[in-house]
mmCIF file of N, CA and C in Angstrom:
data_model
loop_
_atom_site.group_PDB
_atom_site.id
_atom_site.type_symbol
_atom_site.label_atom_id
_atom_site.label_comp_id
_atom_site.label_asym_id
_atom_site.label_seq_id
_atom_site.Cartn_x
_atom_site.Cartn_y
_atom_site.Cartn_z
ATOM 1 N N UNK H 25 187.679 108.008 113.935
ATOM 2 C CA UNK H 25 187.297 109.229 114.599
ATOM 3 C C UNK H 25 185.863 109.587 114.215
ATOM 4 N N UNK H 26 185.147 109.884 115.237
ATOM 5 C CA UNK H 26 183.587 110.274 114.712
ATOM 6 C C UNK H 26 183.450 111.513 115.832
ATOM 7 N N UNK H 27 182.577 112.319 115.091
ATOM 8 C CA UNK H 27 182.131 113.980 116.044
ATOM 9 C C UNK H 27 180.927 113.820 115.972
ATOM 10 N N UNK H 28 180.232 113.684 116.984
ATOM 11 C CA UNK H 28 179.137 113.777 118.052
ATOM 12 C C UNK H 28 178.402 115.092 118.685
ATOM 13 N N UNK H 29 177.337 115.626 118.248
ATOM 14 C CA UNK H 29 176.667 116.724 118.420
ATOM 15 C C UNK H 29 176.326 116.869 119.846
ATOM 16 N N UNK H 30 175.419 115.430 119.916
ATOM 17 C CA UNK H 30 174.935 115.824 121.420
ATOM 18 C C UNK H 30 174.985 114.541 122.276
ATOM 19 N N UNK H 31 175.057 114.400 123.638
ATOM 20 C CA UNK H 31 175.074 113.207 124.453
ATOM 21 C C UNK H 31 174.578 111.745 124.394
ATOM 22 N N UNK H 32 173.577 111.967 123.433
ATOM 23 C CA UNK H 32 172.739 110.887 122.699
ATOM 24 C C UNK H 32 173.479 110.180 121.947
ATOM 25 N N UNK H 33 174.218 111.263 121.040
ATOM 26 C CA UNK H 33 175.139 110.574 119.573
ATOM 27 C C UNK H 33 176.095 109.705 120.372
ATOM 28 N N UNK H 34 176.516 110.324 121.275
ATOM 29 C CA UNK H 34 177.994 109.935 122.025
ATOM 30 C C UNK H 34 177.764 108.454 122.565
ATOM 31 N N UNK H 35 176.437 108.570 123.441
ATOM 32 C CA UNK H 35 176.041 107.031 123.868
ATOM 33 C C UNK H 35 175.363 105.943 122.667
ATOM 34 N N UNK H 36 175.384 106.414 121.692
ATOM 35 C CA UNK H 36 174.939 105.642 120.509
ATOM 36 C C UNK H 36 176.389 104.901 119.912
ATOM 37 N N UNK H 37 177.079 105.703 120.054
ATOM 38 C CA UNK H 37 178.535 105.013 119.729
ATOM 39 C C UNK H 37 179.022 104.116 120.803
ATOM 40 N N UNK H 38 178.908 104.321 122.250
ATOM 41 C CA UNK H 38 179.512 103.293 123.410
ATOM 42 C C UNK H 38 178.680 102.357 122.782
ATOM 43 N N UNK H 39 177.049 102.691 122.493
ATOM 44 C CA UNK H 39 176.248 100.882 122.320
ATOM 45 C C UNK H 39 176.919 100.333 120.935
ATOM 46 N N UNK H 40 177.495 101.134 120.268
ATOM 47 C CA UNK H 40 177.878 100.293 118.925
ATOM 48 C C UNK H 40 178.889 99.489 119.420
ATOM 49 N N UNK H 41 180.087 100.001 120.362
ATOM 50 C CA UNK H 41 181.295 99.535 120.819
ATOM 51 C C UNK H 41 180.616 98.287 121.540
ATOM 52 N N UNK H 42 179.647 98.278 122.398
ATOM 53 C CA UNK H 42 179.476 97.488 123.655
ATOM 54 C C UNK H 42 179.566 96.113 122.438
ATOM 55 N N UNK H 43 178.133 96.205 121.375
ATOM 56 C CA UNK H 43 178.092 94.722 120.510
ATOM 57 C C UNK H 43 179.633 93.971 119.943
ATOM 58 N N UNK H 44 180.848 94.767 120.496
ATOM 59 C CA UNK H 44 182.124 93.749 119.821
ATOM 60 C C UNK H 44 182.357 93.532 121.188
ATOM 61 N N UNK H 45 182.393 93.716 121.930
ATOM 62 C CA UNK H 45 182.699 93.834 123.729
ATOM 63 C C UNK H 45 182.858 91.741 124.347
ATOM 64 N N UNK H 46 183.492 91.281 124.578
ATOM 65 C CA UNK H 46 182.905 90.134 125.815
ATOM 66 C C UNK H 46 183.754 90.143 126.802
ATOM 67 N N UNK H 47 183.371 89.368 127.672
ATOM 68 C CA UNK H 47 183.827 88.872 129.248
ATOM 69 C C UNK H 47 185.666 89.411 129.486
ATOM 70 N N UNK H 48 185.579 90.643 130.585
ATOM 71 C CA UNK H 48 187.209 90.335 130.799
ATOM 72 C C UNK H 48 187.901 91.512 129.692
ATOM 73 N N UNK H 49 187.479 92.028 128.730
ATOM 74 C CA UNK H 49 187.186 92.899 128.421
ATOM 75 C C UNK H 49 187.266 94.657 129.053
ATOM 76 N N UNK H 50 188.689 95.142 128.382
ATOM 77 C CA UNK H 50 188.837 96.751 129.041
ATOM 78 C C UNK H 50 188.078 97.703 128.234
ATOM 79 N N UNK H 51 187.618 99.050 128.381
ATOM 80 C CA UNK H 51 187.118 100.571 127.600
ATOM 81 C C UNK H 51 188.024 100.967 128.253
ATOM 82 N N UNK H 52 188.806 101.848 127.943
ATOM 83 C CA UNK H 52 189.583 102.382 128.935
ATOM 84 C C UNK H 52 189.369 103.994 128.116
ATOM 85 N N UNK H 53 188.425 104.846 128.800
ATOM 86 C CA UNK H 53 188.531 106.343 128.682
ATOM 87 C C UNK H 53 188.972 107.596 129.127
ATOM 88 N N UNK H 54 189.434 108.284 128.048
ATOM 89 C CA UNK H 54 190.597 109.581 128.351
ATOM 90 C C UNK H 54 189.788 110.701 127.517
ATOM 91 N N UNK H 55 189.957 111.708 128.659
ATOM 92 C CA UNK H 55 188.817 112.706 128.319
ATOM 93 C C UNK H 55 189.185 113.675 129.615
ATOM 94 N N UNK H 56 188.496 115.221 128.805
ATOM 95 C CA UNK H 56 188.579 115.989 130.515
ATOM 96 C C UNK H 56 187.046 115.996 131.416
ATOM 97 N N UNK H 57 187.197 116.613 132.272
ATOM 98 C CA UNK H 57 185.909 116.958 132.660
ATOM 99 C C UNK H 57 185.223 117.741 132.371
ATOM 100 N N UNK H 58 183.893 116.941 131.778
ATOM 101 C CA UNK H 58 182.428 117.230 131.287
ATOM 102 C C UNK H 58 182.564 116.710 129.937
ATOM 103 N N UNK H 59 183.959 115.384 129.401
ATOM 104 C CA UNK H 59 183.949 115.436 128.269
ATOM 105 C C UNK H 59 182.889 114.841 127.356
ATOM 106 N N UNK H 60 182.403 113.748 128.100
ATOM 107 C CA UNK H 60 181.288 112.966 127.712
ATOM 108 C C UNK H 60 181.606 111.628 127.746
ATOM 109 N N UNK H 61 182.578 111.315 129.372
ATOM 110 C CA UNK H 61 182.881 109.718 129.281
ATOM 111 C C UNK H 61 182.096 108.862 129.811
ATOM 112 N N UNK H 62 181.181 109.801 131.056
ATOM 113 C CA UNK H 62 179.745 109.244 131.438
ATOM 114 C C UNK H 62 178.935 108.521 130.396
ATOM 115 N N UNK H 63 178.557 109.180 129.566
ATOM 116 C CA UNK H 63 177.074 109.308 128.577
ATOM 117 C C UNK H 63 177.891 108.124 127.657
ATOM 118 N N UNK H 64 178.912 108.387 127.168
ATOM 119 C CA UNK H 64 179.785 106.864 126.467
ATOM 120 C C UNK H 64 179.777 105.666 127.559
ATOM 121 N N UNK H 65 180.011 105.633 128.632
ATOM 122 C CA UNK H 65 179.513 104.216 129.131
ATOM 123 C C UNK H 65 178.310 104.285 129.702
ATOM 124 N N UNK H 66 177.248 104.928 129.373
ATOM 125 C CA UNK H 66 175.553 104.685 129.360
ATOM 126 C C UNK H 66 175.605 104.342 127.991
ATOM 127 N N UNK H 67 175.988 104.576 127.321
ATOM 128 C CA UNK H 67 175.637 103.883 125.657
ATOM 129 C C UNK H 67 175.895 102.019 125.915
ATOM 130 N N UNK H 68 177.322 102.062 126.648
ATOM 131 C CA UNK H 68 178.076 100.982 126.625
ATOM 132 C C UNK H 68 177.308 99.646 127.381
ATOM 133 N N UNK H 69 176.770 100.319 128.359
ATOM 134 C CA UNK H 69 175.839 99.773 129.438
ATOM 135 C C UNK H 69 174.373 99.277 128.775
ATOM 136 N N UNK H 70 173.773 100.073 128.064
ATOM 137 C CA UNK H 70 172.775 100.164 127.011
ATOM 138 C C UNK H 70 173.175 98.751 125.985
ATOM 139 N N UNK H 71 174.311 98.754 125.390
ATOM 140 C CA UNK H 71 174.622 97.721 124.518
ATOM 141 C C UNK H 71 174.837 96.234 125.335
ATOM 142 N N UNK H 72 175.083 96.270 126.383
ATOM 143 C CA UNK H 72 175.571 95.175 127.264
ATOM 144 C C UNK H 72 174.210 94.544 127.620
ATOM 145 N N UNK H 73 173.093 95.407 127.835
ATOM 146 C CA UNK H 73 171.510 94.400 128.167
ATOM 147 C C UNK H 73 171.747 95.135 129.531
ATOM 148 N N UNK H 74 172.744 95.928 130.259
ATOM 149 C CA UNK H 74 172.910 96.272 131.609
ATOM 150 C C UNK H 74 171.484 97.107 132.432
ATOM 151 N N UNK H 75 171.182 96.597 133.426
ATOM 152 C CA UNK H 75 169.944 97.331 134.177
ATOM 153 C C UNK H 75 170.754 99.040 135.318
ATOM 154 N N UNK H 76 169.707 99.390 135.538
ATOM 155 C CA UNK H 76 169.807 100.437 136.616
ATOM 156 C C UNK H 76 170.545 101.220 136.009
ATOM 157 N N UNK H 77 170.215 102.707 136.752
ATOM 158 C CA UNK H 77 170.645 104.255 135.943
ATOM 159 C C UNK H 77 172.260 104.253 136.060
ATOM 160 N N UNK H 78 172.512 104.808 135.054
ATOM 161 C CA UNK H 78 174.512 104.583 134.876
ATOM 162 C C UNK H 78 174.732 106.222 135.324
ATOM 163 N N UNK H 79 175.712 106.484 136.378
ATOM 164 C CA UNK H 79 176.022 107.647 137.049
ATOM 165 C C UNK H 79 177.798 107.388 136.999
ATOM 166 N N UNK H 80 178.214 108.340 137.134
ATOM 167 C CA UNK H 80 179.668 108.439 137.145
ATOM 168 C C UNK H 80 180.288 108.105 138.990
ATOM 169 N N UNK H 81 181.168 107.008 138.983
ATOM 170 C CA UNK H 81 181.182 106.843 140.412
ATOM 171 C C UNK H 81 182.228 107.391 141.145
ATOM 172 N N UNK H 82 182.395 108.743 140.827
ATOM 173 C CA UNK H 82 183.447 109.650 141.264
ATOM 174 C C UNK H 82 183.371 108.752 143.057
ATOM 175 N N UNK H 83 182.565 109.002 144.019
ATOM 176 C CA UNK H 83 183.227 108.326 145.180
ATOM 177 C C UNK H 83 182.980 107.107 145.981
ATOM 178 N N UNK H 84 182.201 106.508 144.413
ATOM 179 C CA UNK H 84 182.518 104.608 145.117
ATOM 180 C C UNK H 84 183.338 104.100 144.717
ATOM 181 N N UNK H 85 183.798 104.886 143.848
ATOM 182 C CA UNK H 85 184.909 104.631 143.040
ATOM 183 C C UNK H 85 184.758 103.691 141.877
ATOM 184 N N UNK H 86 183.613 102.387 142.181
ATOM 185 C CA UNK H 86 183.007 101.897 141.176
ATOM 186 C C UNK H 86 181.938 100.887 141.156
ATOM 187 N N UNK H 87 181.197 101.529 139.795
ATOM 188 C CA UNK H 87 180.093 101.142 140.079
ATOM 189 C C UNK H 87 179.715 99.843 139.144
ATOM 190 N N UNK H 88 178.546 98.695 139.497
ATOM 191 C CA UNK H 88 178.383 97.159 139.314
ATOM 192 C C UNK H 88 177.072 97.427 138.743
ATOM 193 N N UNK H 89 176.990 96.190 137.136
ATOM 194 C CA UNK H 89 175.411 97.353 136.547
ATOM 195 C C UNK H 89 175.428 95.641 135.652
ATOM 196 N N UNK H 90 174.529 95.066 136.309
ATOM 197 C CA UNK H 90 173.502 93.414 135.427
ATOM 198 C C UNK H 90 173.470 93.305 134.206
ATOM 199 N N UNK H 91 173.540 92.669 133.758
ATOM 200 C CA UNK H 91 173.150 92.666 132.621
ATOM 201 C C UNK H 91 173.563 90.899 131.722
ATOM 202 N N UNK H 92 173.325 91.151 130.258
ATOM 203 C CA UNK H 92 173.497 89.990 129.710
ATOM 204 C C UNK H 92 175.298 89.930 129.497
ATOM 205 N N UNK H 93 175.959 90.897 129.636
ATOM 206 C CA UNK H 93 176.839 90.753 129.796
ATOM 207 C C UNK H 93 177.314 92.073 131.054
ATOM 208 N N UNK H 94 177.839 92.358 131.932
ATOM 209 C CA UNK H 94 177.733 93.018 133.390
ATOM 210 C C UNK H 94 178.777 93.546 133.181
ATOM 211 N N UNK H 95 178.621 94.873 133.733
ATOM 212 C CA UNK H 95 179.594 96.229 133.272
ATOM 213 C C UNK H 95 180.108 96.480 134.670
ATOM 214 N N UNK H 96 181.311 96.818 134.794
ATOM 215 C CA UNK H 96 181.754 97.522 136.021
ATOM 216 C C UNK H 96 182.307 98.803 135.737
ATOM 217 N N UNK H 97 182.389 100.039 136.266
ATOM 218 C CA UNK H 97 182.131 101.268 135.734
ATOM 219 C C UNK H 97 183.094 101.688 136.529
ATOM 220 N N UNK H 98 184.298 102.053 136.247
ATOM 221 C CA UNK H 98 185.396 103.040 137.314
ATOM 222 C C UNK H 98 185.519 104.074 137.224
ATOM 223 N N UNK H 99 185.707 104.596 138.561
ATOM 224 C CA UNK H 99 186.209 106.270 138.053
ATOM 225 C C UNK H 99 187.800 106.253 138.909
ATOM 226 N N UNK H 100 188.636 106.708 137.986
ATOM 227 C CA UNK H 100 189.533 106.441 138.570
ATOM 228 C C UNK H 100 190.552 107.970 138.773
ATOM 229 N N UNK H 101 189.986 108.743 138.842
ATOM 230 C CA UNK H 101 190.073 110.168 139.176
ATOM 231 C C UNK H 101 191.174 110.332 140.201
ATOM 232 N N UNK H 102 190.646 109.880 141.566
ATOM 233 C CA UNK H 102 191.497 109.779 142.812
ATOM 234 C C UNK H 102 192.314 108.722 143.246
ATOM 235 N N UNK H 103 192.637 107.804 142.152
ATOM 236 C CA UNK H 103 193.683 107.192 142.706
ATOM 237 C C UNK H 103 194.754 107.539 142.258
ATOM 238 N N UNK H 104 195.468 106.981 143.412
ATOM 239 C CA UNK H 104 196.984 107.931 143.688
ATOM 240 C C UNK H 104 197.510 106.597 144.235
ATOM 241 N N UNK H 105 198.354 105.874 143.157
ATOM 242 C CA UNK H 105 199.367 104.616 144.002
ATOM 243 C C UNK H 105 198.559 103.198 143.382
ATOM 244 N N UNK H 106 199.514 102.290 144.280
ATOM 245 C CA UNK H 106 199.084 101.045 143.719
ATOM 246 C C UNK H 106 197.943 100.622 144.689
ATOM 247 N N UNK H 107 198.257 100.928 146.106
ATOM 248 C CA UNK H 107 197.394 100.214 147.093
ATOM 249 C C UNK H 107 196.183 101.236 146.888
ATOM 250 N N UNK H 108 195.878 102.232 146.503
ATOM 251 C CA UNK H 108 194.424 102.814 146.090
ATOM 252 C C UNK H 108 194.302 101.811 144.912
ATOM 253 N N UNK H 109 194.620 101.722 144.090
ATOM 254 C CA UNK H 109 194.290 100.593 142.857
ATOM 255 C C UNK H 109 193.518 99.198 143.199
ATOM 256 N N UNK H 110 194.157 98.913 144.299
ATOM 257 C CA UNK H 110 194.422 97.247 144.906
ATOM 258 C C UNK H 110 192.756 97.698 145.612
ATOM 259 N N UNK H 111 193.254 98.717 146.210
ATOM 260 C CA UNK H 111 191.406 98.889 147.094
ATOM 261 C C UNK H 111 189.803 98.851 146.127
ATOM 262 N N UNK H 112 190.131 99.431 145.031
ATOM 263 C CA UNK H 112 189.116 99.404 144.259
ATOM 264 C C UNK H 112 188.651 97.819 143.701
ATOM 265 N N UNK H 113 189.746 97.171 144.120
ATOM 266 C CA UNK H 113 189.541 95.581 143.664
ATOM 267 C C UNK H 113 189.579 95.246 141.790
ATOM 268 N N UNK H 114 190.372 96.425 141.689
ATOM 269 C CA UNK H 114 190.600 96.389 139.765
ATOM 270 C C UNK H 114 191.525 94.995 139.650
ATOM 271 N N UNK H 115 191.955 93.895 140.274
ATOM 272 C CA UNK H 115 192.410 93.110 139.396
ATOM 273 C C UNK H 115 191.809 91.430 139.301
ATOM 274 N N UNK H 116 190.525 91.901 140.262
ATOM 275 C CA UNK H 116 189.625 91.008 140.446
ATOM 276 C C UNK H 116 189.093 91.115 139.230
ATOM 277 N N UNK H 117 188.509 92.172 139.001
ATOM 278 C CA UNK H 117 187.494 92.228 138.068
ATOM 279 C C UNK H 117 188.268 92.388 136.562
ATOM 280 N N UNK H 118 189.689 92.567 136.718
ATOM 281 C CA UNK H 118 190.027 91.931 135.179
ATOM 282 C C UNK H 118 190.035 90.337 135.011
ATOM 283 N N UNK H 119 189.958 89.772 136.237
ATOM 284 C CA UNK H 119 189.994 88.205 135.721
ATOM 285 C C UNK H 119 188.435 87.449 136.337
ATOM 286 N N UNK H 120 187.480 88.144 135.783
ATOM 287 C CA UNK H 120 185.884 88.096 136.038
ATOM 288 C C UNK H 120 185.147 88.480 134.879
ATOM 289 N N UNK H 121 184.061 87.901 134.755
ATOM 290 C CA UNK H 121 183.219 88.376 133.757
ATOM 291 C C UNK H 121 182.668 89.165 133.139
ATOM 292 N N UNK H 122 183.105 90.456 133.943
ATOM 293 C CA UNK H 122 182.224 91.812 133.600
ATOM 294 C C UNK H 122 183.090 92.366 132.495
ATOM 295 N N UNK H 123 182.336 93.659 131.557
ATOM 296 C CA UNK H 123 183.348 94.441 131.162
ATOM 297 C C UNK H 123 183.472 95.627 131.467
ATOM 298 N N UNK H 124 184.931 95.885 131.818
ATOM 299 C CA UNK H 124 185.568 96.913 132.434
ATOM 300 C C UNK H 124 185.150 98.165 131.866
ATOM 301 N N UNK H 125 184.774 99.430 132.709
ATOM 302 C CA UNK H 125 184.960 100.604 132.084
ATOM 303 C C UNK H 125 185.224 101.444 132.538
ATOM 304 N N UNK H 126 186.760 102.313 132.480
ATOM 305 C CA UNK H 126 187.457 103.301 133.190
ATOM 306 C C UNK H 126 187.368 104.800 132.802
ATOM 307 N N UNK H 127 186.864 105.254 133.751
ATOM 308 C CA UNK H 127 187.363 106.799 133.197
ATOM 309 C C UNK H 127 188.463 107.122 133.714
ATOM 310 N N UNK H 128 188.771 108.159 133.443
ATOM 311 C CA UNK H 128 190.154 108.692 133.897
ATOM 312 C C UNK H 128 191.141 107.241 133.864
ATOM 313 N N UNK H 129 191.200 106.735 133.210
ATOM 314 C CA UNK H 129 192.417 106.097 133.112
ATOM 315 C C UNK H 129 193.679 105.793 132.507
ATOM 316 N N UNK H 130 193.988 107.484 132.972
ATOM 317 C CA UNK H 130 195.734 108.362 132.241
ATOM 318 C C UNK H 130 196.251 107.538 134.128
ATOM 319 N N UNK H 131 195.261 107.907 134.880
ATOM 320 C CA UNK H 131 195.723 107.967 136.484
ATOM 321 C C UNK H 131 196.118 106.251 136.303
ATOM 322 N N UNK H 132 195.963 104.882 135.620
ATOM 323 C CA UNK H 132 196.193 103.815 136.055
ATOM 324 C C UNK H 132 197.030 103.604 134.639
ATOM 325 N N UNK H 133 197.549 104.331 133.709
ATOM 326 C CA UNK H 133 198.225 103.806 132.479
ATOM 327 C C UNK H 133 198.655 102.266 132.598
ATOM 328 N N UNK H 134 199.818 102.538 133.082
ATOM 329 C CA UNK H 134 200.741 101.077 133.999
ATOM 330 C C UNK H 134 199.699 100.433 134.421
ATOM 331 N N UNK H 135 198.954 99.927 134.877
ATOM 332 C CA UNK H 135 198.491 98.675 134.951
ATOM 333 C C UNK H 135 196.983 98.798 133.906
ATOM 334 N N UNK H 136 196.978 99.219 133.267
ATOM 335 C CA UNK H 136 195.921 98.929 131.960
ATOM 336 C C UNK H 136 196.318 97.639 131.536
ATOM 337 N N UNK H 137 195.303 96.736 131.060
ATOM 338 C CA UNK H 137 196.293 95.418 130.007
ATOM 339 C C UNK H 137 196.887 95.629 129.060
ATOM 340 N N UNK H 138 197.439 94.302 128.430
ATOM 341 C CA UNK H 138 198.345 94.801 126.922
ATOM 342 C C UNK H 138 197.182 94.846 125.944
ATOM 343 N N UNK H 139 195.497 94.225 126.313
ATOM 344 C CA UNK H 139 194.635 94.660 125.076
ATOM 345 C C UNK H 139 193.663 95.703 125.983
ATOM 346 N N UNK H 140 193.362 96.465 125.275
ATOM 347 C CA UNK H 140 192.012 97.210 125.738
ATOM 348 C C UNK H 140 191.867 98.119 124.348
ATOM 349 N N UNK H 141 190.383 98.586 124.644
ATOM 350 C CA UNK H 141 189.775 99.594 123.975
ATOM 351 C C UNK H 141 190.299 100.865 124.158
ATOM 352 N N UNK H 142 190.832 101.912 123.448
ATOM 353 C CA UNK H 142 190.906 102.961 124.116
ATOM 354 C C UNK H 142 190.383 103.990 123.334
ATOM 355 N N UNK H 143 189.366 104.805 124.497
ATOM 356 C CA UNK H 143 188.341 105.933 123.673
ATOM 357 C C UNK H 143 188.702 107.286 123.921
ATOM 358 N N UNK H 144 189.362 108.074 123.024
ATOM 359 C CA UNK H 144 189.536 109.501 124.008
ATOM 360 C C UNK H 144 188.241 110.187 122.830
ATOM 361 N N UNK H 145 188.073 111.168 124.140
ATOM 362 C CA UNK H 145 186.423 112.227 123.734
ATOM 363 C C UNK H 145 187.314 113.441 124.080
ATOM 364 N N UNK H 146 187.459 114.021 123.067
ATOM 365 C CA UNK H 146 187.920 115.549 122.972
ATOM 366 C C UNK H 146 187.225 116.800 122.532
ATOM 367 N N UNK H 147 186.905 117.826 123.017
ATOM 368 C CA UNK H 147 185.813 118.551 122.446
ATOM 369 C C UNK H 147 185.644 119.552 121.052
ATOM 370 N N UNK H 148 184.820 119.385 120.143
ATOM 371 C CA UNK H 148 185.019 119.698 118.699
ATOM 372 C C UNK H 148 185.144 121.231 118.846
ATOM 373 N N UNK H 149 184.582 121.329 117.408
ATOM 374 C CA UNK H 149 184.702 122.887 116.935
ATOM 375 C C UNK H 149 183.854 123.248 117.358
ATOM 376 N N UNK H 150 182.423 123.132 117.622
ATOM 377 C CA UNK H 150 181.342 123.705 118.279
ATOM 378 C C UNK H 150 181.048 123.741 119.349
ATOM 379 N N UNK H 151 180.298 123.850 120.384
ATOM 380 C CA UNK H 151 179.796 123.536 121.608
ATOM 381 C C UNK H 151 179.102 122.836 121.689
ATOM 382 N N UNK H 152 178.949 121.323 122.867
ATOM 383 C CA UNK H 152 178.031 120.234 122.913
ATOM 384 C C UNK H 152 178.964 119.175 121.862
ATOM 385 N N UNK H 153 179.489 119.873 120.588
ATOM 386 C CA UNK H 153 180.408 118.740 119.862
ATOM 387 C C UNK H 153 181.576 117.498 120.834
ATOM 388 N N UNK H 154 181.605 116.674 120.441
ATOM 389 C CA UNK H 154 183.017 115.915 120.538
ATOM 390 C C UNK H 154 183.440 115.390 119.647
ATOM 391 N N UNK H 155 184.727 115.076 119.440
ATOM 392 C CA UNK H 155 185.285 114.319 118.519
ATOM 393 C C UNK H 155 185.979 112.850 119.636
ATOM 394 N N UNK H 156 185.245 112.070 119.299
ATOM 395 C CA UNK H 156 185.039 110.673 120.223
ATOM 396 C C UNK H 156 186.158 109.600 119.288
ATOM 397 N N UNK H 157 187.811 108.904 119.174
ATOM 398 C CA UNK H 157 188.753 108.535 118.478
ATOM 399 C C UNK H 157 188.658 107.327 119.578
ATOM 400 N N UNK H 158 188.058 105.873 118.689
ATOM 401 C CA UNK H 158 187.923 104.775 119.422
ATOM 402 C C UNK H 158 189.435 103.406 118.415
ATOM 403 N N UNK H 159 190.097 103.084 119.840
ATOM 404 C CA UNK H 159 191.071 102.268 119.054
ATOM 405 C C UNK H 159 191.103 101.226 119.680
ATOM 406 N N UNK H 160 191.800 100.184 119.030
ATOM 407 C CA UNK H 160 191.436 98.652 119.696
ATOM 408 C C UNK H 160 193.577 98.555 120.155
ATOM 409 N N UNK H 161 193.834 98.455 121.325
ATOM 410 C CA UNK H 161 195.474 98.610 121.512
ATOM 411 C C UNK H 161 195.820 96.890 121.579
ATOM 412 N N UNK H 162 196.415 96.363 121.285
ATOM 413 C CA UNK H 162 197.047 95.104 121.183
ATOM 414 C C UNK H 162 198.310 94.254 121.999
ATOM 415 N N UNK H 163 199.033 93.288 122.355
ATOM 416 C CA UNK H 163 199.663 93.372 122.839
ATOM 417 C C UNK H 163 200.204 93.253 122.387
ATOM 418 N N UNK H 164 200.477 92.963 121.019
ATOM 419 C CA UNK H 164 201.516 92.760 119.631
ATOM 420 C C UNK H 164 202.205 94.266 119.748
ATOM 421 N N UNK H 165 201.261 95.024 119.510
ATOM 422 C CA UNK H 165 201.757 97.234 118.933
ATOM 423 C C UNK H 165 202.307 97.313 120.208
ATOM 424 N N UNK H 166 202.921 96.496 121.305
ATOM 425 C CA UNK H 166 203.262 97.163 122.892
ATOM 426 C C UNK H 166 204.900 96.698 122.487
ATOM 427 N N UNK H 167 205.465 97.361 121.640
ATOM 428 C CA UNK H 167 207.019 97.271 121.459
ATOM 429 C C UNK H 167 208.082 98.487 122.079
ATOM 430 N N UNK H 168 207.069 99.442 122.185
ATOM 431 C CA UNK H 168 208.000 100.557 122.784
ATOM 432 C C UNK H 168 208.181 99.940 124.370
#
């Protein structure tokens, strides 16, 4: 668990995450809105070598960003079902080179993999704070 003052700190931690990161590869982030899951995958994007400005893709649903290792950026806010899932083309890009990065992804639990990253950003005691709790999930710990 680490608490994060300001948007900077927050994306300083996605770039720490990005350097264990490779190919095929989930982030999967849980957070509310305005929590700071944007600015965590601009850090993430930052660590990856990724080009072009990182924006939240509330309605492309998701966004494709170069790099030495290539980030795909979801927002997964509005999906509702499997065939919204299937449209975003999320199971292409788990068996592709990029690494995955979801926001809102309470909305896709069920089809998350049995490994991913999972980052929830919750907001601290202060204002501008977060308390940012990064875990590595396994498919071994998937017994329940």
């Amino acid at each position: 668990m680490c608490l994060t003052h300001t948007p900077h700190e927050t994306e300083a931690l996605g770039e720490a995450l990005a350097h264990r990161l490779a190919p095929g590869e989930v982030v999967a982030l849980f957070g509310g809105l305005g929590a700071g899951k944007t600015a965590f995958v601009r850090g993430l994007a930052a660590g990856l070598g990724c080009t072009g400005e990182v924006s939240s893709p509330t309605y492309a649903l998701v966004h494709e960003y170069p790099g030495k290792l290539p980030l795909a950026h979801f927002d997964m806010y509005r999906i509702e079902g499997w065939d919204a899932l299937e449209s975003t083309g999320w199971y292409a890009y788990l068996e592709g080179a990029y690494v995955l990065a979801v926001e809102w992804s309470e909305h896709i639990a069920a089809a998350l993999p049995k490994q991913y990253w999972r980052v929830e950003i919750a907001p601290g005691p202060k204002e501008n704070t977060r308390v940012v709790t990064i875990t590595q999930k396994r498919a071994e710990e998937d017994t329940a």
